[in-house]
Each structure stands twice: as C-alpha cells, then as structure tokens.
PDB file of C-alpha atoms in Angstrom:
ATOM      1  CA  UNK A   1     -20.994 -52.756  27.538  1.00 52.00           C
ATOM      2  CA  UNK A   2     -24.121 -50.764  28.245  1.00 59.00           C
ATOM      3  CA  UNK A   3     -26.916 -50.192  25.784  1.00 52.00           C
ATOM      4  CA  UNK A   4     -25.973 -46.527  25.550  1.00 51.00           C
ATOM      5  CA  UNK A   5     -22.375 -47.356  24.567  1.00 54.00           C
ATOM      6  CA  UNK A   6     -23.620 -49.793  21.916  1.00 55.00           C
ATOM      7  CA  UNK A   7     -25.864 -47.110  20.427  1.00 52.00           C
ATOM      8  CA  UNK A   8     -22.986 -44.616  20.402  1.00 50.00           C
ATOM      9  CA  UNK A   9     -20.756 -47.086  18.536  1.00 56.00           C
ATOM     10  CA  UNK A  10     -23.443 -47.583  15.914  1.00 54.00           C
ATOM     11  CA  UNK A  11     -23.550 -43.852  15.151  1.00 53.00           C
ATOM     12  CA  UNK A  12     -21.659 -42.852  12.007  1.00 57.00           C
ATOM     13  CA  UNK A  13     -19.912 -39.573  11.438  1.00 54.00           C
ATOM     14  CA  UNK A  14     -21.997 -37.525   9.029  1.00 57.00           C
ATOM     15  CA  UNK A  15     -20.194 -36.590   5.828  1.00 58.00           C
ATOM     16  CA  UNK A  16     -18.728 -33.114   5.662  1.00 58.00           C
ATOM     17  CA  UNK A  17     -21.167 -30.884   3.789  1.00 57.00           C
ATOM     18  CA  UNK A  18     -19.946 -29.627   0.488  1.00 58.00           C
ATOM     19  CA  UNK A  19     -19.398 -25.916   0.142  1.00 63.00           C
ATOM     20  CA  UNK A  20     -19.429 -25.161  -3.567  1.00 69.00           C
ATOM     21  CA  UNK A  21     -20.117 -21.479  -2.926  1.00 75.00           C
ATOM     22  CA  UNK A  22     -16.877 -21.078  -0.988  1.00 79.00           C
ATOM     23  CA  UNK A  23     -14.894 -22.654  -3.837  1.00 82.00           C
ATOM     24  CA  UNK A  24     -16.540 -20.372  -6.347  1.00 85.00           C
ATOM     25  CA  UNK A  25     -15.786 -17.331  -4.199  1.00 87.00           C
ATOM     26  CA  UNK A  26     -12.136 -18.419  -3.867  1.00 86.00           C
ATOM     27  CA  UNK A  27     -11.839 -18.837  -7.635  1.00 88.00           C
ATOM     28  CA  UNK A  28     -13.400 -15.425  -8.244  1.00 89.00           C
ATOM     29  CA  UNK A  29     -11.041 -13.750  -5.749  1.00 91.00           C
ATOM     30  CA  UNK A  30      -8.049 -15.484  -7.329  1.00 91.00           C
ATOM     31  CA  UNK A  31      -9.121 -14.375 -10.799  1.00 92.00           C
ATOM     32  CA  UNK A  32      -9.591 -10.776  -9.621  1.00 93.00           C
ATOM     33  CA  UNK A  33      -6.143 -10.707  -7.968  1.00 94.00           C
ATOM     34  CA  UNK A  34      -4.470 -12.121 -11.082  1.00 93.00           C
ATOM     35  CA  UNK A  35      -6.304  -9.672 -13.345  1.00 93.00           C
ATOM     36  CA  UNK A  36      -5.324  -6.773 -11.091  1.00 93.00           C
ATOM     37  CA  UNK A  37      -1.653  -7.763 -11.278  1.00 92.00           C
ATOM     38  CA  UNK A  38      -1.806  -8.090 -15.071  1.00 91.00           C
ATOM     39  CA  UNK A  39      -3.437  -4.685 -15.362  1.00 91.00           C
ATOM     40  CA  UNK A  40      -0.879  -3.143 -12.961  1.00 91.00           C
ATOM     41  CA  UNK A  41       2.002  -4.728 -14.890  1.00 88.00           C
ATOM     42  CA  UNK A  42       0.782  -3.273 -18.178  1.00 86.00           C
ATOM     43  CA  UNK A  43      -0.096   0.127 -16.729  1.00 88.00           C
ATOM     44  CA  UNK A  44       3.275   0.661 -15.024  1.00 85.00           C
ATOM     45  CA  UNK A  45       5.209  -0.350 -18.119  1.00 81.00           C
ATOM     46  CA  UNK A  46       7.058  -3.222 -16.474  1.00 82.00           C
ATOM     47  CA  UNK A  47       9.496  -4.789 -18.916  1.00 78.00           C
ATOM     48  CA  UNK A  48      12.125  -7.435 -18.275  1.00 79.00           C
ATOM     49  CA  UNK A  49      13.651  -6.633 -21.659  1.00 80.00           C
ATOM     50  CA  UNK A  50      14.109  -2.962 -20.825  1.00 78.00           C
ATOM     51  CA  UNK A  51      15.716  -3.881 -17.525  1.00 75.00           C
ATOM     52  CA  UNK A  52      18.127  -6.262 -19.257  1.00 76.00           C
ATOM     53  CA  UNK A  53      19.026  -3.658 -21.894  1.00 73.00           C
ATOM     54  CA  UNK A  54      19.655  -1.009 -19.226  1.00 72.00           C
ATOM     55  CA  UNK A  55      21.891  -3.247 -17.165  1.00 75.00           C
ATOM     56  CA  UNK A  56      25.063  -1.885 -18.771  1.00 72.00           C
ATOM     57  CA  UNK A  57      24.099   1.657 -17.766  1.00 73.00           C
ATOM     58  CA  UNK A  58      23.703   0.558 -14.172  1.00 74.00           C
ATOM     59  CA  UNK A  59      27.119  -1.120 -14.253  1.00 76.00           C
ATOM     60  CA  UNK A  60      28.704   2.062 -15.643  1.00 74.00           C
ATOM     61  CA  UNK A  61      27.004   4.145 -12.959  1.00 72.00           C
ATOM     62  CA  UNK A  62      28.274   1.895 -10.151  1.00 78.00           C
ATOM     63  CA  UNK A  63      31.722   1.782 -11.742  1.00 76.00           C
ATOM     64  CA  UNK A  64      31.971   5.578 -11.666  1.00 74.00           C
ATOM     65  CA  UNK A  65      31.022   5.577  -7.973  1.00 75.00           C
ATOM     66  CA  UNK A  66      33.873   3.269  -6.933  1.00 81.00           C
ATOM     67  CA  UNK A  67      36.084   3.852  -5.116  1.00 81.00           C
ATOM     68  CA  UNK A  68      34.305   6.275  -2.748  1.00 81.00           C
ATOM     69  CA  UNK A  69      35.907   9.628  -2.100  1.00 77.00           C
ATOM     70  CA  UNK A  70      36.903   9.360   1.553  1.00 80.00           C
ATOM     71  CA  UNK A  71      38.863  12.604   1.704  1.00 82.00           C
ATOM     72  CA  UNK A  72      38.147  14.798   4.716  1.00 86.00           C
ATOM     73  CA  UNK A  73      36.815  17.546   2.445  1.00 85.00           C
ATOM     74  CA  UNK A  74      33.981  15.175   1.490  1.00 83.00           C
ATOM     75  CA  UNK A  75      33.691  13.165   4.687  1.00 87.00           C
ATOM     76  CA  UNK A  76      33.382  16.171   6.993  1.00 88.00           C
ATOM     77  CA  UNK A  77      30.235  17.672   5.378  1.00 88.00           C
ATOM     78  CA  UNK A  78      28.877  14.134   5.039  1.00 89.00           C
ATOM     79  CA  UNK A  79      29.154  13.547   8.793  1.00 90.00           C
ATOM     80  CA  UNK A  80      27.654  16.968   9.491  1.00 89.00           C
ATOM     81  CA  UNK A  81      24.786  16.187   7.130  1.00 87.00           C
ATOM     82  CA  UNK A  82      24.211  12.836   8.861  1.00 88.00           C
ATOM     83  CA  UNK A  83      24.103  14.629  12.204  1.00 90.00           C
ATOM     84  CA  UNK A  84      21.536  17.084  10.830  1.00 89.00           C
ATOM     85  CA  UNK A  85      19.494  14.205   9.450  1.00 89.00           C
ATOM     86  CA  UNK A  86      19.525  12.557  12.878  1.00 89.00           C
ATOM     87  CA  UNK A  87      18.333  15.767  14.560  1.00 91.00           C
ATOM     88  CA  UNK A  88      15.554  16.192  11.986  1.00 90.00           C
ATOM     89  CA  UNK A  89      14.317  12.666  12.695  1.00 89.00           C
ATOM     90  CA  UNK A  90      14.580  13.185  16.449  1.00 91.00           C
ATOM     91  CA  UNK A  91      12.680  16.484  16.531  1.00 92.00           C
ATOM     92  CA  UNK A  92      10.151  15.239  14.000  1.00 90.00           C
ATOM     93  CA  UNK A  93       9.388  12.381  16.382  1.00 91.00           C
ATOM     94  CA  UNK A  94       9.434  14.034  19.804  1.00 92.00           C
ATOM     95  CA  UNK A  95       7.646  17.261  18.822  1.00 93.00           C
ATOM     96  CA  UNK A  96       4.749  15.219  17.461  1.00 92.00           C
ATOM     97  CA  UNK A  97       4.141  13.432  20.778  1.00 91.00           C
ATOM     98  CA  UNK A  98       1.715  15.958  22.415  1.00 92.00           C
ATOM     99  CA  UNK A  99      -0.581  16.257  19.395  1.00 92.00           C
ATOM    100  CA  UNK A 100      -0.385  12.519  18.744  1.00 92.00           C
ATOM    101  CA  UNK A 101      -1.386  11.718  22.315  1.00 90.00           C
ATOM    102  CA  UNK A 102      -4.330  14.132  22.335  1.00 90.00           C
ATOM    103  CA  UNK A 103      -5.647  12.942  18.974  1.00 91.00           C
ATOM    104  CA  UNK A 104      -5.100   9.298  19.938  1.00 89.00           C
ATOM    105  CA  UNK A 105      -7.269   9.719  23.037  1.00 86.00           C
ATOM    106  CA  UNK A 106      -9.944  11.586  21.083  1.00 88.00           C
ATOM    107  CA  UNK A 107      -9.829   8.870  18.387  1.00 87.00           C
ATOM    108  CA  UNK A 108     -10.412   6.097  20.952  1.00 83.00           C
ATOM    109  CA  UNK A 109     -13.939   4.745  21.248  1.00 81.00           C
ATOM    110  CA  UNK A 110     -15.615   5.767  24.478  1.00 75.00           C
ATOM    111  CA  UNK A 111     -13.179   8.570  25.249  1.00 76.00           C
ATOM    112  CA  UNK A 112     -15.013  11.340  23.407  1.00 73.00           C
ATOM    113  CA  UNK A 113     -18.457  12.098  21.938  1.00 76.00           C
ATOM    114  CA  UNK A 114     -19.236  10.560  18.584  1.00 78.00           C
ATOM    115  CA  UNK A 115     -18.682  13.675  16.492  1.00 84.00           C
ATOM    116  CA  UNK A 116     -15.352  14.374  18.230  1.00 86.00           C
ATOM    117  CA  UNK A 117     -14.273  10.773  17.677  1.00 86.00           C
ATOM    118  CA  UNK A 118     -15.084  10.954  13.961  1.00 90.00           C
ATOM    119  CA  UNK A 119     -13.371  14.341  13.599  1.00 90.00           C
ATOM    120  CA  UNK A 120     -10.208  13.085  15.287  1.00 89.00           C
ATOM    121  CA  UNK A 121     -10.167  10.015  13.057  1.00 90.00           C
ATOM    122  CA  UNK A 122     -10.563  12.224   9.982  1.00 91.00           C
ATOM    123  CA  UNK A 123      -7.680  14.479  11.016  1.00 92.00           C
ATOM    124  CA  UNK A 124      -5.425  11.472  11.606  1.00 92.00           C
ATOM    125  CA  UNK A 125      -6.406   9.992   8.247  1.00 92.00           C
ATOM    126  CA  UNK A 126      -5.599  13.252   6.446  1.00 93.00           C
ATOM    127  CA  UNK A 127      -2.208  13.703   8.110  1.00 92.00           C
ATOM    128  CA  UNK A 128      -1.373  10.064   7.451  1.00 90.00           C
ATOM    129  CA  UNK A 129      -2.472  10.190   3.821  1.00 91.00           C
ATOM    130  CA  UNK A 130      -0.281  13.156   2.853  1.00 90.00           C
ATOM    131  CA  UNK A 131       3.349  11.997   2.363  1.00 88.00           C
ATOM    132  CA  UNK A 132       6.166  13.709   4.225  1.00 87.00           C
ATOM    133  CA  UNK A 133       7.684  14.957   0.977  1.00 88.00           C
ATOM    134  CA  UNK A 134       4.478  16.844   0.108  1.00 89.00           C
ATOM    135  CA  UNK A 135       4.470  18.513   3.517  1.00 89.00           C
ATOM    136  CA  UNK A 136       8.155  19.332   3.003  1.00 88.00           C
ATOM    137  CA  UNK A 137       7.468  21.023  -0.346  1.00 88.00           C
ATOM    138  CA  UNK A 138       4.732  23.115   1.267  1.00 88.00           C
ATOM    139  CA  UNK A 139       6.896  24.163   4.213  1.00 89.00           C
ATOM    140  CA  UNK A 140       9.930  24.866   2.000  1.00 86.00           C
ATOM    141  CA  UNK A 141       7.863  27.437   0.129  1.00 87.00           C
ATOM    142  CA  UNK A 142       6.686  28.882   3.459  1.00 86.00           C
ATOM    143  CA  UNK A 143       9.868  29.056   5.557  1.00 83.00           C
ATOM    144  CA  UNK A 144      12.631  28.464   2.995  1.00 81.00           C
ATOM    145  CA  UNK A 145      15.244  25.778   2.532  1.00 80.00           C
ATOM    146  CA  UNK A 146      16.933  23.994   5.420  1.00 82.00           C
ATOM    147  CA  UNK A 147      16.222  21.477   8.171  1.00 87.00           C
ATOM    148  CA  UNK A 148      13.317  23.453   9.658  1.00 89.00           C
ATOM    149  CA  UNK A 149      10.759  22.562   6.955  1.00 88.00           C
ATOM    150  CA  UNK A 150      11.914  18.942   7.202  1.00 88.00           C
ATOM    151  CA  UNK A 151      11.134  18.881  10.916  1.00 90.00           C
ATOM    152  CA  UNK A 152       7.705  20.432  10.320  1.00 91.00           C
ATOM    153  CA  UNK A 153       6.946  17.902   7.582  1.00 91.00           C
ATOM    154  CA  UNK A 154       7.863  14.958   9.796  1.00 92.00           C
ATOM    155  CA  UNK A 155       5.831  16.341  12.698  1.00 93.00           C
ATOM    156  CA  UNK A 156       2.679  16.656  10.586  1.00 92.00           C
ATOM    157  CA  UNK A 157       2.912  13.197   9.042  1.00 93.00           C
ATOM    158  CA  UNK A 158       4.072  11.525  12.234  1.00 93.00           C
ATOM    159  CA  UNK A 159       1.089  12.878  14.181  1.00 93.00           C
ATOM    160  CA  UNK A 160      -1.219  11.068  11.787  1.00 92.00           C
ATOM    161  CA  UNK A 161       0.671   7.770  11.882  1.00 92.00           C
ATOM    162  CA  UNK A 162       1.532   7.676  15.560  1.00 92.00           C
ATOM    163  CA  UNK A 163      -1.894   8.941  16.655  1.00 91.00           C
ATOM    164  CA  UNK A 164      -3.529   6.092  14.730  1.00 91.00           C
ATOM    165  CA  UNK A 165      -1.167   3.477  16.187  1.00 90.00           C
ATOM    166  CA  UNK A 166      -1.610   4.776  19.717  1.00 90.00           C
ATOM    167  CA  UNK A 167      -5.403   4.911  19.375  1.00 88.00           C
ATOM    168  CA  UNK A 168      -5.478   1.262  18.307  1.00 87.00           C
ATOM    169  CA  UNK A 169      -3.198   0.316  21.207  1.00 86.00           C
ATOM    170  CA  UNK A 170      -5.480   2.059  23.694  1.00 83.00           C
ATOM    171  CA  UNK A 171      -8.561   0.358  22.259  1.00 79.00           C
ATOM    172  CA  UNK A 172      -6.932  -3.076  22.659  1.00 79.00           C
ATOM    173  CA  UNK A 173      -6.313  -2.812  26.424  1.00 75.00           C
ATOM    174  CA  UNK A 174      -8.383  -4.644  29.021  1.00 69.00           C
ATOM    175  CA  UNK A 175     -11.532  -2.508  29.549  1.00 67.00           C
ATOM    176  CA  UNK A 176     -11.982  -3.721  33.135  1.00 69.00           C
ATOM    177  CA  UNK A 177     -10.046  -0.990  34.997  1.00 68.00           C
ATOM    178  CA  UNK A 178     -11.557   1.763  32.850  1.00 69.00           C
ATOM    179  CA  UNK A 179     -15.079   0.415  33.424  1.00 69.00           C
ATOM    180  CA  UNK A 180     -14.448   0.269  37.164  1.00 73.00           C
ATOM    181  CA  UNK A 181     -13.306   3.889  37.246  1.00 68.00           C
ATOM    182  CA  UNK A 182     -16.298   5.027  35.223  1.00 69.00           C
ATOM    183  CA  UNK A 183     -18.596   3.180  37.633  1.00 72.00           C
ATOM    184  CA  UNK A 184     -16.947   5.057  40.481  1.00 68.00           C
ATOM    185  CA  UNK A 185     -17.719   8.380  38.806  1.00 68.00           C
ATOM    186  CA  UNK A 186     -14.331   9.147  37.230  1.00 67.00           C
ATOM    187  CA  UNK A 187     -14.203  11.474  34.252  1.00 67.00           C
ATOM    188  CA  UNK A 188     -12.641  10.809  30.871  1.00 68.00           C
ATOM    189  CA  UNK A 189      -9.327  12.427  31.764  1.00 72.00           C
ATOM    190  CA  UNK A 190      -9.096  10.441  34.994  1.00 72.00           C
ATOM    191  CA  UNK A 191      -9.904   7.208  33.167  1.00 72.00           C
ATOM    192  CA  UNK A 192      -7.237   7.924  30.569  1.00 71.00           C
ATOM    193  CA  UNK A 193      -4.522   8.937  33.035  1.00 72.00           C
ATOM    194  CA  UNK A 194      -5.159   6.256  35.684  1.00 68.00           C
ATOM    195  CA  UNK A 195      -6.475   3.257  33.729  1.00 68.00           C
ATOM    196  CA  UNK A 196      -5.631   3.396  30.015  1.00 73.00           C
ATOM    197  CA  UNK A 197      -2.280   5.137  29.618  1.00 74.00           C
ATOM    198  CA  UNK A 198      -0.415   3.232  32.377  1.00 74.00           C
ATOM    199  CA  UNK A 199      -1.356  -0.049  30.704  1.00 79.00           C
ATOM    200  CA  UNK A 200      -0.159   0.942  27.231  1.00 79.00           C
ATOM    201  CA  UNK A 201       2.863   3.107  28.072  1.00 80.00           C
ATOM    202  CA  UNK A 202       5.440   0.383  27.224  1.00 81.00           C
ATOM    203  CA  UNK A 203       3.738  -0.395  23.922  1.00 83.00           C
ATOM    204  CA  UNK A 204       3.393   3.296  23.064  1.00 85.00           C
ATOM    205  CA  UNK A 205       7.066   3.869  23.835  1.00 84.00           C
ATOM    206  CA  UNK A 206       8.026   0.961  21.584  1.00 84.00           C
ATOM    207  CA  UNK A 207       5.937   2.415  18.761  1.00 85.00           C
ATOM    208  CA  UNK A 208       7.543   5.800  19.342  1.00 87.00           C
ATOM    209  CA  UNK A 209      11.018   4.299  18.959  1.00 86.00           C
ATOM    210  CA  UNK A 210       9.910   2.526  15.802  1.00 85.00           C
ATOM    211  CA  UNK A 211       8.663   5.820  14.386  1.00 88.00           C
ATOM    212  CA  UNK A 212      11.974   7.476  15.280  1.00 88.00           C
ATOM    213  CA  UNK A 213      13.724   4.825  13.204  1.00 85.00           C
ATOM    214  CA  UNK A 214      11.348   5.442  10.284  1.00 87.00           C
ATOM    215  CA  UNK A 215      11.603   9.235  10.564  1.00 88.00           C
ATOM    216  CA  UNK A 216      15.395   9.178  10.334  1.00 87.00           C
ATOM    217  CA  UNK A 217      15.053   7.240   7.084  1.00 85.00           C
ATOM    218  CA  UNK A 218      12.336   9.597   5.832  1.00 84.00           C
ATOM    219  CA  UNK A 219      14.461  12.668   6.569  1.00 84.00           C
ATOM    220  CA  UNK A 220      16.937  11.410   3.959  1.00 82.00           C
ATOM    221  CA  UNK A 221      14.289  11.720   1.267  1.00 82.00           C
ATOM    222  CA  UNK A 222      13.235  15.137   2.530  1.00 83.00           C
ATOM    223  CA  UNK A 223      16.765  16.384   1.903  1.00 79.00           C
ATOM    224  CA  UNK A 224      16.227  15.760  -1.815  1.00 76.00           C
ATOM    225  CA  UNK A 225      13.650  18.590  -1.905  1.00 78.00           C
ATOM    226  CA  UNK A 226      15.789  21.062   0.009  1.00 74.00           C
ATOM    227  CA  UNK A 227      14.906  20.132   3.585  1.00 74.00           C
ATOM    228  CA  UNK A 228      18.531  19.779   4.643  1.00 74.00           C
ATOM    229  CA  UNK A 229      20.508  16.847   5.951  1.00 80.00           C
ATOM    230  CA  UNK A 230      22.650  14.356   4.132  1.00 85.00           C
ATOM    231  CA  UNK A 231      19.922  13.726   1.561  1.00 83.00           C
ATOM    232  CA  UNK A 232      20.611  17.218   0.222  1.00 84.00           C
ATOM    233  CA  UNK A 233      24.290  16.326  -0.195  1.00 87.00           C
ATOM    234  CA  UNK A 234      23.381  13.122  -2.052  1.00 85.00           C
ATOM    235  CA  UNK A 235      21.171  15.111  -4.401  1.00 84.00           C
ATOM    236  CA  UNK A 236      23.941  17.634  -5.013  1.00 85.00           C
ATOM    237  CA  UNK A 237      26.463  14.895  -5.764  1.00 86.00           C
ATOM    238  CA  UNK A 238      24.142  13.295  -8.310  1.00 83.00           C
ATOM    239  CA  UNK A 239      23.367  16.628  -9.989  1.00 84.00           C
ATOM    240  CA  UNK A 240      27.080  17.441 -10.357  1.00 85.00           C
ATOM    241  CA  UNK A 241      27.963  13.875 -11.473  1.00 84.00           C
ATOM    242  CA  UNK A 242      30.294  13.361  -8.490  1.00 85.00           C
ATOM    243  CA  UNK A 243      29.286   9.754  -7.953  1.00 84.00           C
ATOM    244  CA  UNK A 244      32.296   8.917  -5.776  1.00 85.00           C
ATOM    245  CA  UNK A 245      31.137  11.578  -3.298  1.00 86.00           C
ATOM    246  CA  UNK A 246      27.609  10.224  -3.552  1.00 87.00           C
ATOM    247  CA  UNK A 247      28.864   6.772  -2.543  1.00 88.00           C
ATOM    248  CA  UNK A 248      30.649   8.284   0.462  1.00 90.00           C
ATOM    249  CA  UNK A 249      27.417   9.902   1.607  1.00 89.00           C
ATOM    250  CA  UNK A 250      25.551   6.619   1.122  1.00 88.00           C
ATOM    251  CA  UNK A 251      28.110   4.764   3.257  1.00 90.00           C
ATOM    252  CA  UNK A 252      27.669   7.337   6.032  1.00 90.00           C
ATOM    253  CA  UNK A 253      23.888   6.945   5.723  1.00 87.00           C
ATOM    254  CA  UNK A 254      24.235   3.175   6.020  1.00 88.00           C
ATOM    255  CA  UNK A 255      26.235   3.507   9.243  1.00 89.00           C
ATOM    256  CA  UNK A 256      23.704   6.001  10.633  1.00 88.00           C
ATOM    257  CA  UNK A 257      20.717   3.798   9.799  1.00 86.00           C
ATOM    258  CA  UNK A 258      22.320   0.710  11.326  1.00 87.00           C
ATOM    259  CA  UNK A 259      23.138   2.613  14.525  1.00 87.00           C
ATOM    260  CA  UNK A 260      19.611   4.019  14.849  1.00 84.00           C
ATOM    261  CA  UNK A 261      18.078   0.642  14.049  1.00 83.00           C
ATOM    262  CA  UNK A 262      20.135  -1.107  16.720  1.00 85.00           C
ATOM    263  CA  UNK A 263      19.299   1.566  19.299  1.00 83.00           C
ATOM    264  CA  UNK A 264      15.582   1.338  18.509  1.00 78.00           C
ATOM    265  CA  UNK A 265      15.630  -2.462  18.659  1.00 79.00           C
ATOM    266  CA  UNK A 266      17.465  -2.378  21.997  1.00 81.00           C
ATOM    267  CA  UNK A 267      14.933  -0.018  23.545  1.00 77.00           C
ATOM    268  CA  UNK A 268      11.969  -2.034  22.244  1.00 73.00           C
ATOM    269  CA  UNK A 269      13.524  -5.244  23.586  1.00 76.00           C
ATOM    270  CA  UNK A 270      13.957  -3.693  27.042  1.00 75.00           C
ATOM    271  CA  UNK A 271      10.311  -2.602  27.040  1.00 68.00           C
ATOM    272  CA  UNK A 272       8.905  -5.965  25.945  1.00 64.00           C
TER     273      UNK A 272
END
C-alpha cells in the first residue's frame, strides 16, 4: 500500500452541515398552506353536515331520473344535439389554428422584437384568462342564440390556450438548427418554417388533438347559456323538471365524450 493510499484511508467524511434555515422555511411554507386551506374552507362555506343533510334530496333527484327516457322523440333531438356539440368543438379548434400559430411564433423568444414578444404574450394571457362561457355570453348578445356564438367563444379562448402551449413547445426545441440558419443569413420566417416548426409539428398536433377533446367538453357548458348543442337540451330538461330526458342526454354525452377521447388518444399515440 502506497503512502498516498494510507493517507486517503485516514481521511474521514466530514459531517453533513446542518441547514436549520431550510427546515424553518419548510415549516413556514407548511403553515401558510394549511392556513390557506382553513381560510378557503371557511370562506366557501364547506360543511360536511350540510352535505349529509342534503343527501336525501340527491337520492330523490337521481330516483326521478331513472329510468332514462329512451323514446325516439327524446333520443333523436339528443343525437342531433350531440352532433351539433361535436361540430362546435371541431370548428372551435380548427378555426383557432391560424391565429394560434401566429401568436405562438410572436410569443417565442428570439422570433420577434421585445415589444412584439411582450404584446403577444399579453394577448395570449388575456384570451386564456377569460373563460369560454364569458365569451359565449358576449357573443350571444351580439349574434343571437345558437351554435355560432359557441364556436366564436371556443375560438377566442382556444387561441389563448393553444398559442401558449405551442409557444412553450417551440422554445423547448434544440436551438442548433435555428442558430445555424441565422448564421447563414436566414430571416425569422425562414427560421420558423425550416428549423422550428418541422421539429415541433408532431407535438403541436398532439396538443391540438388534446384541445379538441377539451373543446368538445367545453361546448357542453356553452349550451347552458344558449350556445346550442346538447348542453342546451340538458338545460331545458332541468328547467322543465324532465329528469328522465336529462339522463338520456347525459348518456348520449357520455358516449360522445368517450368516442372523442379514444380518437384523440389514438392520434396522439400515433404521433408519439
């Protein structure tokens, strides 16, 4: 054994330094989270007792809904409403693609001047912050009842969400090809079309299919405010106390959502 090996064996592992500050910070964060939940519980009026007392009302409501009314007079408009809901979700997704793509590129670092980048980010944040149902209420007052305001509402909100997701996907790609094109004198449009977009097209398509799935679900809620689709039929059934018809519409919605979910998952799996 060499002298160096003997010296190494004599060395002891230094004790792990204590980090009292980290423990204090963890305790403070835990206390803040617990206090926030207590405050939220009290503010929202959460009550296990009230839920237990209202259980009988829920049982009565479900009892009045069974069995579902599967007569053709109810099932036919339900299927037509589901078809309208599907078209609202489809158009709300596809019509938002051009604006989403433009804003996503402008909201990507290095693809636009600083003030343009910040403006694009602000527009996406605004469109994403306003719920679809608020857009639907605005467009219902502008163009009237029906599927059209539902499509417009989904387009506006989906531009904000999908533009943000696409911008983050573009920023996460390997910067090597884009840097090489810029060094060769390529412009921003050339860099985007030849270096960035080809690398993220599968991921962007997967996100688009995910948003289609979400938009079909969202279009159900939009029907409650007069934007058409099967959600409007569900609202009508509840207002007229025809709970058996309501259950029929819900069953049709369940089948529609499962079909769209399976289609979206299949497409995303093929792209991955």
